[in-house]
Amino acid sequence: MMTKKLNMKTLFKPKTRMPIELVKHMHELLIFIDQNTDAREQKRKEKMEELTKAILEIRTVVYGDDDSEPNKDSCAQLTREFFREDTFRLLIVCLSKLNLGDRQNATHVIANLQRQKVQSRIIALEYLENNIDIMDILIKGYEDNSDIALSYGAITRECIRHQNIARYVLESDHVKEFFYYIQTPNFDIASDAAATFKELMTRHKSTVAEFLSKNYEWFFHEYNSQLLESPNYITKRQAIKLLGDMLLDRTNSDVMVRYVCSLHNMIILMNLLRDPKKTIKLETFQVFKLFVANQNKPPEIVNVLVKNRTKLIRFLNDFTIEKEDEQFEANKAQVINEISVLKLKPSNPKMSSVFSFRTNCAIQC
């Protein structure tokens, strides 16, 4: 009689946890790591290893693996439990205590859960609306001069995919802090903060338009002085590119008109055209052309353009880019033509003398 040979690996294979059990297990591990900082090193190491496995298992549930796609019901169960038990907050609090690999996996899990729908409801949004202080923790992470700032930044960008959460950030003092985070000496953190700021200012069109209309004065004062006039090349280049993206968005048309009717703003752009970096010049031109194309230019803007006409036209004629670009050449020709036919307009004599003195040498070629 033949006997079936037992597969010892199968016999002693650990039982696979269900999604709800997985979240509860991770929750318990996070509590241990958060509250037992003085635990024996061996015990703590064991718990960290368990947590590494738990995070990987959860990631497999929401993303699937090489053999199977994620199961919709399992994802729904896991999502409900993750936010019901406040595991999200606990994971954020403990993130700095995890190694880099675990942080990255945890960040991927959080990103996925932000988009999960359970019976047409986005559970993550409901949770964040009731626990909005988590955004304060995440954004303040940029003040931590370490890798944790990058993890918090990635999670912040996922959270502000929700319009209500982005609105909260825009209406809070955090938006002002970004002007400083973007200029932090740590290149990686500064770049990450700039990426989050760009997401905040471009994703939700109507919310951004409303914010810019209500906060025009202080926002563009800070934007101009802190970013456009920054001595840092990267900061300046990113700021000019983002400015163009904001002004050229149709939803921001009223803001764009207001911006290009300001002589002060045009002076900043004219001086940026003098930058030795061609990339800065090119991005600046994309914004400067809006001032010239404006069919309702204030007299002081017309007069400054007329007084600088020769230098501007000479600069534009000599201004080329490496790759042929028909649209760029067409825009440049249109700007040159527009400046060529401008005539001086009566304006405030005091204003005219002050600005002509300041801008006479705005373009030097």
Short mmCIF file of C-alpha atoms in Angstrom, two decimals:
data_model
loop_
_atom_site.label_atom_id
_atom_site.label_comp_id
_atom_site.label_asym_id
_atom_site.label_seq_id
_atom_site.Cartn_x
_atom_site.Cartn_y
_atom_site.Cartn_z
CA MET A 1 0.00 0.00 0.00
CA MET A 2 1.46 3.35 -1.04
CA THR A 3 1.53 6.11 1.55
CA LYS A 4 1.43 9.78 0.64
CA LYS A 5 4.63 11.54 1.54
CA LEU A 6 4.01 14.53 3.79
CA ASN A 7 5.31 17.89 2.60
CA MET A 8 6.89 19.32 5.74
CA LYS A 9 7.02 22.85 4.28
CA THR A 10 3.28 22.78 3.66
CA LEU A 11 2.60 21.24 7.06
CA PHE A 12 4.39 23.98 8.95
CA LYS A 13 3.61 26.86 6.60
CA PRO A 14 2.40 29.89 8.62
CA LYS A 15 -1.30 30.56 8.37
CA THR A 16 -2.08 33.44 6.04
CA ARG A 17 -3.75 36.28 7.92
CA MET A 18 -6.99 37.75 6.65
CA PRO A 19 -6.92 41.49 5.75
CA ILE A 20 -8.56 42.58 9.01
CA GLU A 21 -6.19 40.41 11.05
CA LEU A 22 -3.24 41.83 9.12
CA VAL A 23 -4.16 45.40 10.03
CA LYS A 24 -4.79 44.50 13.68
CA HIS A 25 -1.43 42.72 13.85
CA MET A 26 0.38 45.71 12.36
CA HIS A 27 -1.50 48.03 14.71
CA GLU A 28 -0.28 46.03 17.73
CA LEU A 29 3.29 46.04 16.45
CA LEU A 30 3.23 49.80 15.89
CA ILE A 31 1.93 50.39 19.42
CA PHE A 32 4.77 48.26 20.80
CA ILE A 33 7.40 50.15 18.79
CA ASP A 34 5.91 53.52 19.71
CA GLN A 35 5.53 52.86 23.43
CA ASN A 36 8.42 50.52 24.24
CA THR A 37 11.48 52.53 23.35
CA ASP A 38 13.36 50.95 26.28
CA ALA A 39 12.50 47.35 25.38
CA ARG A 40 15.32 44.81 25.16
CA GLU A 41 17.18 45.11 21.88
CA GLN A 42 16.45 41.49 20.91
CA LYS A 43 12.73 41.88 21.58
CA ARG A 44 12.58 45.14 19.65
CA LYS A 45 14.46 43.59 16.75
CA GLU A 46 11.98 40.70 16.61
CA LYS A 47 9.02 43.08 16.57
CA MET A 48 10.63 45.18 13.82
CA GLU A 49 11.11 42.04 11.72
CA GLU A 50 7.46 41.13 12.26
CA LEU A 51 6.43 44.65 11.25
CA THR A 52 8.52 44.42 8.07
CA LYS A 53 6.64 41.24 7.11
CA ALA A 54 3.26 42.75 8.02
CA ILE A 55 3.84 45.83 5.86
CA LEU A 56 4.94 43.64 2.95
CA GLU A 57 1.86 41.42 3.33
CA ILE A 58 -0.43 44.46 3.35
CA ARG A 59 1.32 45.82 0.29
CA THR A 60 0.73 42.49 -1.46
CA VAL A 61 -2.97 42.65 -0.61
CA VAL A 62 -3.44 46.11 -2.15
CA TYR A 63 -1.06 45.78 -5.10
CA GLY A 64 -1.17 42.04 -5.77
CA ASP A 65 1.91 40.03 -6.74
CA ASP A 66 3.42 38.20 -9.72
CA ASP A 67 0.78 35.47 -9.49
CA SER A 68 -2.41 37.40 -8.78
CA GLU A 69 -4.16 40.73 -9.04
CA PRO A 70 -5.42 42.45 -5.86
CA ASN A 71 -8.77 41.16 -4.65
CA LYS A 72 -11.41 43.89 -4.46
CA ASP A 73 -13.12 42.54 -1.34
CA SER A 74 -9.83 42.06 0.48
CA CYS A 75 -8.78 45.62 -0.36
CA ALA A 76 -12.12 46.95 0.91
CA GLN A 77 -11.84 45.04 4.20
CA LEU A 78 -8.26 46.17 4.71
CA THR A 79 -9.08 49.81 3.91
CA ARG A 80 -12.00 49.94 6.35
CA GLU A 81 -9.97 48.41 9.16
CA PHE A 82 -6.90 50.56 8.45
CA PHE A 83 -8.81 53.79 8.96
CA ARG A 84 -11.33 52.51 11.53
CA GLU A 85 -8.59 51.55 13.96
CA ASP A 86 -6.60 54.79 13.46
CA THR A 87 -3.68 52.75 12.12
CA PHE A 88 -2.97 55.55 9.64
CA ARG A 89 -2.09 58.02 12.43
CA LEU A 90 -0.03 55.41 14.27
CA LEU A 91 1.93 54.59 11.13
CA ILE A 92 2.66 58.29 10.53
CA VAL A 93 3.88 58.69 14.12
CA CYS A 94 6.12 55.62 13.89
CA LEU A 95 7.42 56.27 10.38
CA SER A 96 10.67 57.85 11.62
CA LYS A 97 11.44 54.68 13.62
CA LEU A 98 11.29 52.42 10.55
CA ASN A 99 14.20 51.66 8.25
CA LEU A 100 14.25 53.17 4.77
CA GLY A 101 12.85 50.07 3.03
CA ASP A 102 9.93 49.76 5.45
CA ARG A 103 9.19 53.48 5.12
CA GLN A 104 9.06 53.20 1.36
CA ASN A 105 6.73 50.20 1.49
CA ALA A 106 4.52 51.91 4.09
CA THR A 107 4.37 55.02 1.91
CA HIS A 108 3.28 52.91 -1.09
CA VAL A 109 0.55 51.30 1.03
CA ILE A 110 -0.72 54.70 2.21
CA ALA A 111 -0.69 56.01 -1.37
CA ASN A 112 -2.81 53.08 -2.52
CA LEU A 113 -5.29 53.38 0.35
CA GLN A 114 -5.87 57.06 -0.45
CA ARG A 115 -7.51 55.96 -3.69
CA GLN A 116 -9.42 52.91 -2.51
CA LYS A 117 -13.20 53.16 -2.79
CA VAL A 118 -15.47 51.15 -0.53
CA GLN A 119 -19.05 51.14 -1.78
CA SER A 120 -18.34 54.33 -3.77
CA ARG A 121 -16.94 56.07 -0.66
CA ILE A 122 -13.34 57.21 -0.36
CA ILE A 123 -12.68 56.13 3.22
CA ALA A 124 -9.32 57.91 3.38
CA LEU A 125 -10.95 61.28 2.63
CA GLU A 126 -13.57 60.82 5.33
CA TYR A 127 -10.86 59.85 7.80
CA LEU A 128 -8.64 62.84 6.96
CA GLU A 129 -11.55 65.28 7.20
CA ASN A 130 -12.12 64.05 10.76
CA ASN A 131 -8.41 63.94 11.59
CA ILE A 132 -7.16 66.97 9.72
CA ASP A 133 -4.38 67.59 12.26
CA ILE A 134 -2.48 64.75 10.57
CA MET A 135 -1.78 67.19 7.74
CA ASP A 136 -0.10 69.48 10.27
CA ILE A 137 2.21 66.62 11.28
CA LEU A 138 3.00 65.69 7.69
CA ILE A 139 3.78 69.20 6.42
CA LYS A 140 5.85 70.07 9.49
CA GLY A 141 7.99 67.08 8.49
CA TYR A 142 9.83 69.39 6.10
CA GLU A 143 11.42 70.98 9.16
CA ASP A 144 13.10 67.65 9.95
CA ASN A 145 16.42 67.68 8.13
CA SER A 146 16.37 63.95 7.38
CA ASP A 147 14.91 61.33 5.02
CA ILE A 148 11.66 61.33 6.99
CA ALA A 149 10.84 64.68 5.34
CA LEU A 150 10.79 62.94 1.95
CA SER A 151 8.45 60.20 3.21
CA TYR A 152 6.12 62.77 4.75
CA GLY A 153 6.27 64.79 1.53
CA ALA A 154 5.26 61.81 -0.61
CA ILE A 155 2.32 61.07 1.73
CA THR A 156 1.30 64.75 1.76
CA ARG A 157 1.07 64.75 -2.04
CA GLU A 158 -1.19 61.72 -1.91
CA CYS A 159 -3.42 63.35 0.72
CA ILE A 160 -3.86 66.59 -1.21
CA ARG A 161 -5.21 64.62 -4.15
CA HIS A 162 -8.43 65.09 -2.16
CA GLN A 163 -9.78 68.56 -2.91
CA ASN A 164 -11.06 69.23 0.63
CA ILE A 165 -7.66 68.39 2.10
CA ALA A 166 -5.88 70.62 -0.41
CA ARG A 167 -8.30 73.42 0.50
CA TYR A 168 -7.44 72.99 4.18
CA VAL A 169 -3.72 73.33 3.43
CA LEU A 170 -4.28 76.39 1.23
CA GLU A 171 -6.41 78.08 3.88
CA SER A 172 -3.92 77.34 6.67
CA ASP A 173 -0.58 78.99 7.46
CA HIS A 174 1.20 75.98 5.97
CA VAL A 175 1.05 77.47 2.48
CA LYS A 176 3.21 80.38 3.69
CA GLU A 177 5.76 77.96 5.14
CA PHE A 178 6.36 76.40 1.73
CA PHE A 179 8.21 79.54 0.63
CA TYR A 180 10.84 78.65 3.24
CA TYR A 181 10.79 74.88 2.80
CA ILE A 182 11.50 75.31 -0.92
CA GLN A 183 14.66 77.25 -0.04
CA THR A 184 16.04 74.91 2.61
CA PRO A 185 19.77 74.18 2.08
CA ASN A 186 19.08 70.43 1.81
CA PHE A 187 18.63 69.91 -1.95
CA ASP A 188 16.50 66.75 -1.71
CA ILE A 189 14.11 68.27 0.84
CA ALA A 190 13.88 71.55 -1.08
CA SER A 191 13.07 69.68 -4.30
CA ASP A 192 10.46 67.55 -2.56
CA ALA A 193 8.83 70.63 -1.00
CA ALA A 194 8.76 72.27 -4.45
CA ALA A 195 7.05 69.17 -5.88
CA THR A 196 4.40 69.28 -3.14
CA PHE A 197 3.89 73.03 -3.61
CA LYS A 198 3.42 72.53 -7.36
CA GLU A 199 0.85 69.78 -6.73
CA LEU A 200 -0.96 72.05 -4.27
CA MET A 201 -1.07 74.98 -6.72
CA THR A 202 -2.08 73.08 -9.86
CA ARG A 203 -4.19 69.98 -9.10
CA HIS A 204 -7.56 71.40 -8.01
CA LYS A 205 -8.20 74.23 -10.46
CA SER A 206 -11.29 75.87 -8.94
CA THR A 207 -9.91 75.73 -5.38
CA VAL A 208 -6.60 77.26 -6.47
CA ALA A 209 -8.35 80.00 -8.46
CA GLU A 210 -10.43 80.91 -5.42
CA PHE A 211 -7.36 80.91 -3.18
CA LEU A 212 -5.31 83.12 -5.53
CA SER A 213 -8.17 85.61 -5.92
CA LYS A 214 -8.59 85.96 -2.16
CA ASN A 215 -4.89 85.99 -1.32
CA TYR A 216 -3.44 87.70 -4.38
CA GLU A 217 -1.51 90.50 -2.63
CA TRP A 218 0.46 88.60 -0.02
CA PHE A 219 0.87 85.45 -2.12
CA PHE A 220 2.47 87.10 -5.13
CA HIS A 221 4.50 89.44 -2.94
CA GLU A 222 6.05 86.37 -1.31
CA TYR A 223 6.24 84.48 -4.60
CA ASN A 224 8.10 87.31 -6.31
CA SER A 225 10.47 88.21 -3.50
CA GLN A 226 11.15 84.74 -2.11
CA LEU A 227 11.17 82.60 -5.24
CA LEU A 228 11.46 84.60 -8.48
CA GLU A 229 14.19 86.80 -7.03
CA SER A 230 15.96 83.95 -5.24
CA PRO A 231 19.71 83.69 -5.87
CA ASN A 232 19.31 79.91 -6.18
CA TYR A 233 19.12 78.71 -9.80
CA ILE A 234 16.90 75.68 -9.12
CA THR A 235 14.47 77.65 -6.95
CA LYS A 236 14.22 80.40 -9.54
CA ARG A 237 13.75 78.04 -12.48
CA GLN A 238 11.05 75.99 -10.75
CA ALA A 239 9.25 79.17 -9.64
CA ILE A 240 9.16 80.69 -13.14
CA LYS A 241 7.89 77.41 -14.62
CA LEU A 242 5.17 77.12 -11.98
CA LEU A 243 4.19 80.77 -12.43
CA GLY A 244 3.66 80.13 -16.13
CA ASP A 245 1.60 77.03 -15.39
CA MET A 246 -0.63 78.98 -12.99
CA LEU A 247 -1.12 82.05 -15.18
CA LEU A 248 -1.75 80.09 -18.37
CA ASP A 249 -4.43 77.96 -16.74
CA ARG A 250 -7.82 79.18 -17.97
CA THR A 251 -9.33 78.85 -14.51
CA ASN A 252 -6.89 81.52 -13.31
CA SER A 253 -7.66 83.99 -16.11
CA ASP A 254 -8.72 86.78 -13.72
CA VAL A 255 -5.55 86.32 -11.68
CA MET A 256 -3.46 86.30 -14.86
CA VAL A 257 -4.96 89.60 -16.03
CA ARG A 258 -4.27 91.18 -12.65
CA TYR A 259 -0.70 89.89 -12.61
CA VAL A 260 0.21 91.12 -16.10
CA CYS A 261 -1.24 94.57 -15.40
CA SER A 262 1.40 95.15 -12.72
CA LEU A 263 4.50 97.09 -13.75
CA HIS A 264 6.35 95.77 -10.70
CA ASN A 265 5.77 92.21 -11.88
CA MET A 266 6.94 93.04 -15.39
CA ILE A 267 10.15 94.59 -14.09
CA ILE A 268 10.95 91.36 -12.26
CA LEU A 269 10.37 89.37 -15.46
CA MET A 270 12.45 91.79 -17.57
CA ASN A 271 15.35 91.42 -15.18
CA LEU A 272 15.02 87.64 -15.27
CA LEU A 273 15.44 87.83 -19.05
CA ARG A 274 18.97 89.05 -18.29
CA ASP A 275 19.82 85.86 -16.39
CA PRO A 276 22.92 84.12 -17.81
CA LYS A 277 21.13 80.74 -17.80
CA LYS A 278 19.27 80.12 -21.07
CA THR A 279 16.72 77.88 -19.31
CA ILE A 280 15.77 80.77 -17.03
CA LYS A 281 15.44 83.07 -20.02
CA LEU A 282 13.22 80.61 -21.87
CA GLU A 283 10.85 80.02 -18.95
CA THR A 284 10.76 83.77 -18.31
CA PHE A 285 9.88 84.50 -21.92
CA GLN A 286 6.82 82.24 -21.62
CA VAL A 287 5.51 84.57 -18.89
CA PHE A 288 6.86 87.87 -20.26
CA LYS A 289 4.94 87.37 -23.53
CA LEU A 290 1.69 87.59 -21.52
CA PHE A 291 2.50 91.18 -20.49
CA VAL A 292 3.14 92.12 -24.12
CA ALA A 293 0.10 90.25 -25.46
CA ASN A 294 -2.23 91.98 -22.98
CA GLN A 295 -4.49 94.21 -25.09
CA ASN A 296 -5.33 96.40 -22.08
CA LYS A 297 -1.85 97.31 -20.92
CA PRO A 298 -1.73 100.11 -18.33
CA PRO A 299 0.07 103.25 -19.62
CA GLU A 300 3.09 102.73 -17.34
CA ILE A 301 3.69 99.25 -18.81
CA VAL A 302 3.38 100.53 -22.38
CA ASN A 303 5.82 103.36 -21.68
CA VAL A 304 8.44 101.08 -20.11
CA LEU A 305 8.20 98.73 -23.09
CA VAL A 306 8.54 101.66 -25.50
CA LYS A 307 11.54 103.13 -23.66
CA ASN A 308 13.24 99.73 -23.70
CA ARG A 309 12.04 98.83 -27.21
CA THR A 310 15.44 98.83 -28.95
CA LYS A 311 17.10 96.66 -26.32
CA LEU A 312 14.16 94.32 -26.06
CA ILE A 313 13.92 93.75 -29.81
CA ARG A 314 17.68 93.26 -30.10
CA PHE A 315 17.57 90.74 -27.26
CA LEU A 316 14.65 88.84 -28.77
CA ASN A 317 16.22 88.71 -32.23
CA ASP A 318 19.39 87.21 -30.73
CA PHE A 319 17.48 84.87 -28.40
CA THR A 320 17.51 81.32 -29.79
CA ILE A 321 17.02 77.84 -28.39
CA GLU A 322 18.92 74.69 -29.28
CA LYS A 323 16.03 72.72 -30.79
CA GLU A 324 13.93 74.16 -33.58
CA ASP A 325 10.53 75.15 -32.25
CA GLU A 326 8.02 76.73 -34.59
CA GLN A 327 5.72 77.78 -31.76
CA PHE A 328 8.55 79.51 -29.92
CA GLU A 329 9.61 81.38 -33.08
CA ALA A 330 5.99 82.38 -33.76
CA ASN A 331 5.54 83.66 -30.21
CA LYS A 332 8.80 85.58 -30.39
CA ALA A 333 7.80 87.19 -33.70
CA GLN A 334 4.44 88.18 -32.23
CA VAL A 335 6.10 89.78 -29.19
CA ILE A 336 8.55 91.69 -31.38
CA ASN A 337 5.74 92.92 -33.61
CA GLU A 338 3.62 93.99 -30.65
CA ILE A 339 6.48 95.96 -29.06
CA SER A 340 7.40 97.54 -32.42
CA VAL A 341 4.03 99.27 -32.84
CA LEU A 342 3.57 100.52 -29.27
CA LYS A 343 3.32 104.27 -28.68
CA LEU A 344 3.91 106.24 -25.52
CA LYS A 345 0.81 106.91 -23.41
CA PRO A 346 0.11 109.66 -20.89
CA SER A 347 0.75 108.38 -17.38
CA ASN A 348 1.55 109.59 -13.89
CA PRO A 349 4.75 111.66 -14.36
CA LYS A 350 6.13 110.59 -10.98
CA MET A 351 5.55 106.92 -11.75
CA SER A 352 7.04 107.26 -15.22
CA SER A 353 10.27 108.87 -14.04
CA VAL A 354 10.78 106.36 -11.24
CA PHE A 355 10.20 103.32 -13.40
CA SER A 356 12.13 104.54 -16.42
CA PHE A 357 15.13 105.09 -14.14
CA ARG A 358 14.82 101.59 -12.72
CA THR A 359 14.19 99.78 -16.00
CA ASN A 360 16.19 101.66 -18.63
CA CYS A 361 18.83 98.92 -18.55
CA ALA A 362 16.50 96.03 -17.96
CA ILE A 363 17.81 94.24 -21.07
CA GLN A 364 21.52 94.16 -21.70
CA CYS A 365 22.76 92.07 -24.60
#
